[in-house]
CSV table of C-alpha atoms in Angstrom, one decimal:
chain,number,residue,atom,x,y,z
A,1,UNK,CA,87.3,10.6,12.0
A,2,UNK,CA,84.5,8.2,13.8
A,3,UNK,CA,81.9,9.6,15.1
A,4,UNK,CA,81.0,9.2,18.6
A,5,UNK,CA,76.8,8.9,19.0
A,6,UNK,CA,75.3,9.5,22.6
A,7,UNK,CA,74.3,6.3,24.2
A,8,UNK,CA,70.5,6.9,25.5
A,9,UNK,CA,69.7,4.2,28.8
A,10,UNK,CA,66.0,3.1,28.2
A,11,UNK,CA,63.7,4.1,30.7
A,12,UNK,CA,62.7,1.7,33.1
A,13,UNK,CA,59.2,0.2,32.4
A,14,UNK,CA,56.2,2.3,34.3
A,15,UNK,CA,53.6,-0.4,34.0
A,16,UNK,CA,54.4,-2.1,37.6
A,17,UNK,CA,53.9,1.3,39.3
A,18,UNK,CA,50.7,2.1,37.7
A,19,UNK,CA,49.1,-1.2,38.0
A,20,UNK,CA,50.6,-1.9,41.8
A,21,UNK,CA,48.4,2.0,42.4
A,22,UNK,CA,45.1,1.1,40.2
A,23,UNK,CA,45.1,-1.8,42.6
A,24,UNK,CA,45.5,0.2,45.4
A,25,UNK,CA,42.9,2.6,44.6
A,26,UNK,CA,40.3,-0.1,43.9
A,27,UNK,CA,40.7,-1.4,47.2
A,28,UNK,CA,39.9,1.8,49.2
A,29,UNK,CA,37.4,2.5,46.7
A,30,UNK,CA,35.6,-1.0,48.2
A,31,UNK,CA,36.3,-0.2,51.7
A,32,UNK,CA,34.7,3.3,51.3
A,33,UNK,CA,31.9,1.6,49.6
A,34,UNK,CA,30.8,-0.6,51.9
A,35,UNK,CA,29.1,1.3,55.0
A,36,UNK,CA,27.0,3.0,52.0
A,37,UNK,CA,25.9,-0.3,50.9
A,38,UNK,CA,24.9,-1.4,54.4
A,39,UNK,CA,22.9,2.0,54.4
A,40,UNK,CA,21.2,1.7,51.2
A,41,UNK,CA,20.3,-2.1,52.0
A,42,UNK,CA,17.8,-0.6,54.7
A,43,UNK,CA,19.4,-3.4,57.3
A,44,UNK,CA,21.2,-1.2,59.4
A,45,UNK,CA,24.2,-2.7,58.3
A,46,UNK,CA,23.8,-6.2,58.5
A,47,UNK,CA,24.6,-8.3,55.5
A,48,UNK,CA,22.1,-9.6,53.3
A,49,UNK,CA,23.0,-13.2,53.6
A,50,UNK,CA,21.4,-12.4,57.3
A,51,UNK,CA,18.1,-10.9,56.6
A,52,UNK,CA,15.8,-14.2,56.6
A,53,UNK,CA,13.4,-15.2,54.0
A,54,UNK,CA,10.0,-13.8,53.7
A,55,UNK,CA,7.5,-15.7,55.4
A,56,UNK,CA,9.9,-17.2,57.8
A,57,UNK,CA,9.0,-14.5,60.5
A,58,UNK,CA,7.7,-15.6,64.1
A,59,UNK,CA,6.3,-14.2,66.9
A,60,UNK,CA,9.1,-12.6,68.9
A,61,UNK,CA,12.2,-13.1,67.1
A,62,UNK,CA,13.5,-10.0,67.4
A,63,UNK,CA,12.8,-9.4,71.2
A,64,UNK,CA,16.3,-10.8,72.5
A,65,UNK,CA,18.3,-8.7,70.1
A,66,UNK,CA,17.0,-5.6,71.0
A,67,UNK,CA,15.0,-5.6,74.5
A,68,UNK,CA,17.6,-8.8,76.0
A,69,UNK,CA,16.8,-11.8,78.0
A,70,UNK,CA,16.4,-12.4,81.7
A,71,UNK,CA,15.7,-15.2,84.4
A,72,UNK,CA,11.9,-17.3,84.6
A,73,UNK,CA,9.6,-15.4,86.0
A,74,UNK,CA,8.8,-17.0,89.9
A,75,UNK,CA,5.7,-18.5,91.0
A,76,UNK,CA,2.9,-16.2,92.1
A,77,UNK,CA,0.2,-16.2,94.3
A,78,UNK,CA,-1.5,-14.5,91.6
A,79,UNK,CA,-3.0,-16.8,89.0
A,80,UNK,CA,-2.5,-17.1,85.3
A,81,UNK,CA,-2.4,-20.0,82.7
A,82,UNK,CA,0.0,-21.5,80.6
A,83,UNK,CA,0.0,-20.8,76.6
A,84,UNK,CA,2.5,-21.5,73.5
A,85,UNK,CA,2.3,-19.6,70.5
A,86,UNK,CA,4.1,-21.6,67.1
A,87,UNK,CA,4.3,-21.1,63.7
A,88,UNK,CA,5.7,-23.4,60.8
A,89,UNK,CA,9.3,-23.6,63.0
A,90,UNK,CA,7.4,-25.6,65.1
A,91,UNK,CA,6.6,-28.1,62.1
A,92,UNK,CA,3.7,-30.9,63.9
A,93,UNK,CA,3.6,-30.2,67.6
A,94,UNK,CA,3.0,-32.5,70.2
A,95,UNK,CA,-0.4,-31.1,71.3
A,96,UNK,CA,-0.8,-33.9,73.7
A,97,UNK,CA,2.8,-33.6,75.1
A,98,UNK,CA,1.8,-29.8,75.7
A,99,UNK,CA,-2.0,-30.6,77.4
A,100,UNK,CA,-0.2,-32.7,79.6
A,101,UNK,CA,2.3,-30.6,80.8
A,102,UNK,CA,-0.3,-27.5,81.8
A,103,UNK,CA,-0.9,-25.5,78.7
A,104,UNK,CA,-4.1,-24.7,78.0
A,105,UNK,CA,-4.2,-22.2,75.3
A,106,UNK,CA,-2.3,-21.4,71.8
A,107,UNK,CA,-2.1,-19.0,69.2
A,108,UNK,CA,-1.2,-20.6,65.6
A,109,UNK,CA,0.7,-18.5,63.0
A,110,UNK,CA,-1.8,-18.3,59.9
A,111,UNK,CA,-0.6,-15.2,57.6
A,112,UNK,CA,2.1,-12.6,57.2
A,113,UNK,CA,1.7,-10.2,54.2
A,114,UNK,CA,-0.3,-11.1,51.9
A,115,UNK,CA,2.0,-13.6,50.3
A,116,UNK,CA,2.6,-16.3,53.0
A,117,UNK,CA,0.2,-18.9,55.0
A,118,UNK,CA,1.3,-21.2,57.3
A,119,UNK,CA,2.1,-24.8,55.5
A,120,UNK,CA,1.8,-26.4,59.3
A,121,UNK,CA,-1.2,-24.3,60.2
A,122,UNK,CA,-4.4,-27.3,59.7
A,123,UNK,CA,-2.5,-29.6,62.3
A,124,UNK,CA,-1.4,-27.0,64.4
A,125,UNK,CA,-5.1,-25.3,64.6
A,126,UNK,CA,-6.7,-28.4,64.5
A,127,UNK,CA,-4.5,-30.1,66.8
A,128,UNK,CA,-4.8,-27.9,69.4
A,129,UNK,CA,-8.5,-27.7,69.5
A,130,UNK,CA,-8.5,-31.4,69.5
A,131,UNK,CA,-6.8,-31.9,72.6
A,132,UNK,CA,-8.9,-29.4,74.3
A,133,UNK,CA,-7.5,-26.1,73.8
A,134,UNK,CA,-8.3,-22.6,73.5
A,135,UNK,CA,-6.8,-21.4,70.7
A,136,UNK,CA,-6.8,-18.3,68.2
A,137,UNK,CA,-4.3,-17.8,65.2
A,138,UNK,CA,-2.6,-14.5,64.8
A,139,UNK,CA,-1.5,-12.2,61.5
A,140,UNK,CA,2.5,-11.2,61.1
A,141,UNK,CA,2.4,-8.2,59.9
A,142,UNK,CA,4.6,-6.2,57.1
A,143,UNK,CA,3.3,-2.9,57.1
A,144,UNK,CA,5.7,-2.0,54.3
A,145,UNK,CA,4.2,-4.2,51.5
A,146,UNK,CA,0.5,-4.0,51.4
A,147,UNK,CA,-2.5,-1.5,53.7
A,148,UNK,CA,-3.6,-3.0,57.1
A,149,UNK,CA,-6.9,-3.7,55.8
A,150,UNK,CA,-5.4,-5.4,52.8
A,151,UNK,CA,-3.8,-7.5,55.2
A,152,UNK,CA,-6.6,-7.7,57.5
A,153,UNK,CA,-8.8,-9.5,54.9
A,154,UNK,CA,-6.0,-12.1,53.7
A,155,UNK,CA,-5.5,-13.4,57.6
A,156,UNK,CA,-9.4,-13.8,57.9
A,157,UNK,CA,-9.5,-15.4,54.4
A,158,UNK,CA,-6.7,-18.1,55.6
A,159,UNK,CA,-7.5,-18.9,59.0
A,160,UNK,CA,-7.9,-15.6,60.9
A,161,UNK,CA,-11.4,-15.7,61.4
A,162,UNK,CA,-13.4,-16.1,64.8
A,163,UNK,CA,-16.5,-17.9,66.1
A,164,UNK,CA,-18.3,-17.6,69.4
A,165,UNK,CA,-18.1,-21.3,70.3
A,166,UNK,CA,-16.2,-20.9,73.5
A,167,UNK,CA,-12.4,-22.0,72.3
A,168,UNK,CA,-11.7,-19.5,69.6
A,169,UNK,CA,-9.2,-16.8,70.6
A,170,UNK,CA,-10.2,-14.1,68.4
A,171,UNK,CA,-7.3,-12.6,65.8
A,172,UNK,CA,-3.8,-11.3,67.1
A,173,UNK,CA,-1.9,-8.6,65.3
A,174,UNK,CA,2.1,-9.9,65.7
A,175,UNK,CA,3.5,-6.0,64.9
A,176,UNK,CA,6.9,-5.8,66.2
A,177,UNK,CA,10.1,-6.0,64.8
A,178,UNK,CA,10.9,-5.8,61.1
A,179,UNK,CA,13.4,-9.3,61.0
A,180,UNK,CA,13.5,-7.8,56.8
A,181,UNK,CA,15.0,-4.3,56.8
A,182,UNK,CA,14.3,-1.7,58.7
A,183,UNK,CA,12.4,-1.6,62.2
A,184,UNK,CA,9.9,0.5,61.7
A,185,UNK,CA,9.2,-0.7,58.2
A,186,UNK,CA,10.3,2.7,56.6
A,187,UNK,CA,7.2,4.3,58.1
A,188,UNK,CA,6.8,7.5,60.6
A,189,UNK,CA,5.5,6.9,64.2
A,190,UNK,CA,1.7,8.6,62.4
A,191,UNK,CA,1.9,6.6,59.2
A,192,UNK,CA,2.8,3.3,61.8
A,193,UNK,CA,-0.8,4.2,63.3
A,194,UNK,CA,-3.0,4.7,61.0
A,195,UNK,CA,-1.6,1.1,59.5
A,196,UNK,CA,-2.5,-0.4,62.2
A,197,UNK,CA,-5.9,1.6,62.6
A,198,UNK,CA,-6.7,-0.1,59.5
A,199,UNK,CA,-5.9,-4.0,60.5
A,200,UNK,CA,-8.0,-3.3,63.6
A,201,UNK,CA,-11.0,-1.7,61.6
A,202,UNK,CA,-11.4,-4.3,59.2
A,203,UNK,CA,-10.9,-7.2,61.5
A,204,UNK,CA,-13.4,-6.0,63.8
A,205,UNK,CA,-15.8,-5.1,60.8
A,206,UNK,CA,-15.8,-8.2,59.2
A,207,UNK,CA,-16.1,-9.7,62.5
A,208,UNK,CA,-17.3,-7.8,65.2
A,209,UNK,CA,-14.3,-8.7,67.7
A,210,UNK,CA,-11.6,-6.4,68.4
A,211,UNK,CA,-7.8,-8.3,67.8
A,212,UNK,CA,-5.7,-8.5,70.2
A,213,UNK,CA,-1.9,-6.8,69.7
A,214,UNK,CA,0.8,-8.5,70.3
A,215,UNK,CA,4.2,-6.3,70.9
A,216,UNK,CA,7.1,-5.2,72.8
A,217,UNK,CA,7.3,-1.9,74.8
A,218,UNK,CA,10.5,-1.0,73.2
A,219,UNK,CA,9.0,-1.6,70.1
A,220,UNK,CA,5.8,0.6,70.4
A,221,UNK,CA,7.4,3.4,72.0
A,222,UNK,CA,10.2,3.6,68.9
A,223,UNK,CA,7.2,3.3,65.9
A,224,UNK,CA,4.1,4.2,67.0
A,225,UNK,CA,5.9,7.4,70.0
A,226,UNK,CA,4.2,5.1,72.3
A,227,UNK,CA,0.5,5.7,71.3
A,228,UNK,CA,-2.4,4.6,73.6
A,229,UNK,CA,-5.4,5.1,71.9
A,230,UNK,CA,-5.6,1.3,71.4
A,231,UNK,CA,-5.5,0.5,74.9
A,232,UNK,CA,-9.5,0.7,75.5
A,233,UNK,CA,-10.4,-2.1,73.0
A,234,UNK,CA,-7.8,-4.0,72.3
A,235,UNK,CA,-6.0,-6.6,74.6
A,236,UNK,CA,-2.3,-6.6,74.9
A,237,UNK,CA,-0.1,-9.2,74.2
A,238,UNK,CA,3.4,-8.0,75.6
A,239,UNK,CA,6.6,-9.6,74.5
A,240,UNK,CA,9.2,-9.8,77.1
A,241,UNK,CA,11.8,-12.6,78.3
A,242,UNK,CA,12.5,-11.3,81.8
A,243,UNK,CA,11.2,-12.4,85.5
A,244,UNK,CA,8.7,-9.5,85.6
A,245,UNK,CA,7.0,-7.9,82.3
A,246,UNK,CA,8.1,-4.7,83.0
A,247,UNK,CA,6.6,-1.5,81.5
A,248,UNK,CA,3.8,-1.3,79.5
A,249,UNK,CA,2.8,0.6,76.7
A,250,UNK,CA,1.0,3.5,76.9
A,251,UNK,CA,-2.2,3.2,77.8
A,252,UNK,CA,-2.4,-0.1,79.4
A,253,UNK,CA,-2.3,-0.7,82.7
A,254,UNK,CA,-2.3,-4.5,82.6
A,255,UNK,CA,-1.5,-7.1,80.3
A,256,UNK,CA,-3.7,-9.8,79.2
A,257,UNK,CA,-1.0,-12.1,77.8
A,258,UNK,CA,2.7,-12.1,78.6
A,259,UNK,CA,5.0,-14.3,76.1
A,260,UNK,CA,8.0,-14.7,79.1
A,261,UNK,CA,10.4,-17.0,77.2
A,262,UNK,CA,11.3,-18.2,74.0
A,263,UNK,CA,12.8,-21.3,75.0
A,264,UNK,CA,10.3,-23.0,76.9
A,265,UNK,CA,9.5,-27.2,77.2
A,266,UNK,CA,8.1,-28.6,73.5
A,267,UNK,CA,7.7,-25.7,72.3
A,268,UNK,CA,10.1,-23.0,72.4
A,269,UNK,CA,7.4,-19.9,72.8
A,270,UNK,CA,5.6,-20.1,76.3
A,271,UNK,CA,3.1,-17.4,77.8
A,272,UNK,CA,1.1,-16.6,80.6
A,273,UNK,CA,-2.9,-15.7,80.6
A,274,UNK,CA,-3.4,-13.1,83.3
A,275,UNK,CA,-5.9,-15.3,84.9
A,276,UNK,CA,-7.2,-18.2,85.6
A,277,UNK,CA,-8.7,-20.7,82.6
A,278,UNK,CA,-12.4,-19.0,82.6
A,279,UNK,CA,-10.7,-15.5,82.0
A,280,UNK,CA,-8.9,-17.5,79.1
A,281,UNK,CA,-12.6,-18.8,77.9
A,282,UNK,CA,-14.2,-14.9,78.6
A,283,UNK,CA,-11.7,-13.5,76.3
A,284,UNK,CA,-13.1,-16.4,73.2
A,285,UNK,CA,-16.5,-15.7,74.1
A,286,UNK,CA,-16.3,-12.1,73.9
């Protein structure tokens, strides 16, 4: 008698399935991962590819993206003069162009850190002076890499210095915001401070002028809890792109510099002096 074995179907192979569901689970894995990347990146969650390189930092790049921009500021009765500030963006500036045109003072981009000088800054320095200019240079500064005083020596050392010879600015402090990570550099509103208690110390030690800060009130009020106990000694350079400067800092009841636009003739940074040109000359004469 034959005998009749069970027929067993195969199973259908699983490997699809689990593949199709590893893939799956990747995917959401990324997608969970990225805001925790943005966080850990310090950026605030912009991507790295954004985050410019070091060195590349100019006065005022951040002031549109966080404070906005407005209208010209109208003629006054009250009277100020005409400045630029550039930096290596700027490349060789038609200083003549500029003279021409009104502008009577400029600050030149010399440091930032303690790792980059200005590769324009001889003809921009120079230039400027040639043509009959009051100028200064100023220090961007990176309170997250290196001490204020640190820093403070390397912009005297490469251009930051100051002479009483009637057409040298003496040193500005660009502290504003951080165009490399976070904006207040990872530091607490105290710590922000006593950083920039230390710049001012050793500039003025080394040569007996008090800088000049350059900032936004936005800025200040966010890193430092709007501190005011710079206000007596050091002039304010304000950053805003409006048609009126708007509020101060604390402390300061007038500015003595205003950059007002960003896109200005020539050269894209334009300020105003509040005063006439022998206010301008006071202020290099200490």
């Amino acid at each position: 008698m034959p005998v009749h074995r069970p027929t067993h179907r195969p199973h259908p192979p699983r490997r699809p399935m689990l593949s199709a569901a590893g893939t799956l689970l990747a995917a959401l894995s990324l997608l969970l991962a990225l805001p925790f990347a943005a966080q850990a990146a310090g950026t605030g969650g912009t991507a790295t590819a954004d985050i410019p390189a070091r060195g590349s930092a100019s006065m005022g790049m951040g002031v549109i993206e966080h404070d906005g921009q407005g209208g010209l500021p109208p003629d006054t009765r009250a009277v100020q003069t005409e400045g630029v500030d550039v930096s290596s963006h700027q490349g060789n500036v038609a200083w003549s162009t500029l003279w021409s045109s009104g502008v009577k003072w400029a600050y030149v981009k010399a440091t930032e850190g303690t790792y980059y000088k200005n590769t324009y800054f001889t003809q921009q320095y120079n230039g400027s002076y040639n043509v009959g200019m009051i100028r200064g240079s100023y220090h961007f500064a990176t309170p997250d890499t290196t001490s204020g005083a640190t820093q403070a020596n390397y912009f005297l050392d490469n251009g930051g210095g100051w002479s009483r010879d009637g057409k040298t600015l003496p040193g500005a402090l660009d502290i504003e915001w951080n165009p490399y990570g976070t904006d207040c550099y990872g530091k607490t509103q105290s710590g922000m401070v006593s950083w920039i208690k230390s710049f001012l110390d050793q500039y003025k030690a080394r040569t007996g002028r008090d800088a000049v800060i350059y900032t936004s009130t936005s800025w200040w009020k966010l890193c430092t809890g709007n501190y005011s106990g710079f206000a007596s000694a050091n002039p304010l350079w304000i950053a805003r792109y409006n048609t009126t400067v708007g509020e101060l800092p604390a402390g300061w009841s007038y500015q003595t510099m205003w950059q007002y636009t960003s896109t200005g003739p020539t050269v894209g940074d334009h300020n105003k002096f509040n005063g006439a040109l022998d206010r301008v000359q006071a202020l290099a004469n200490g």
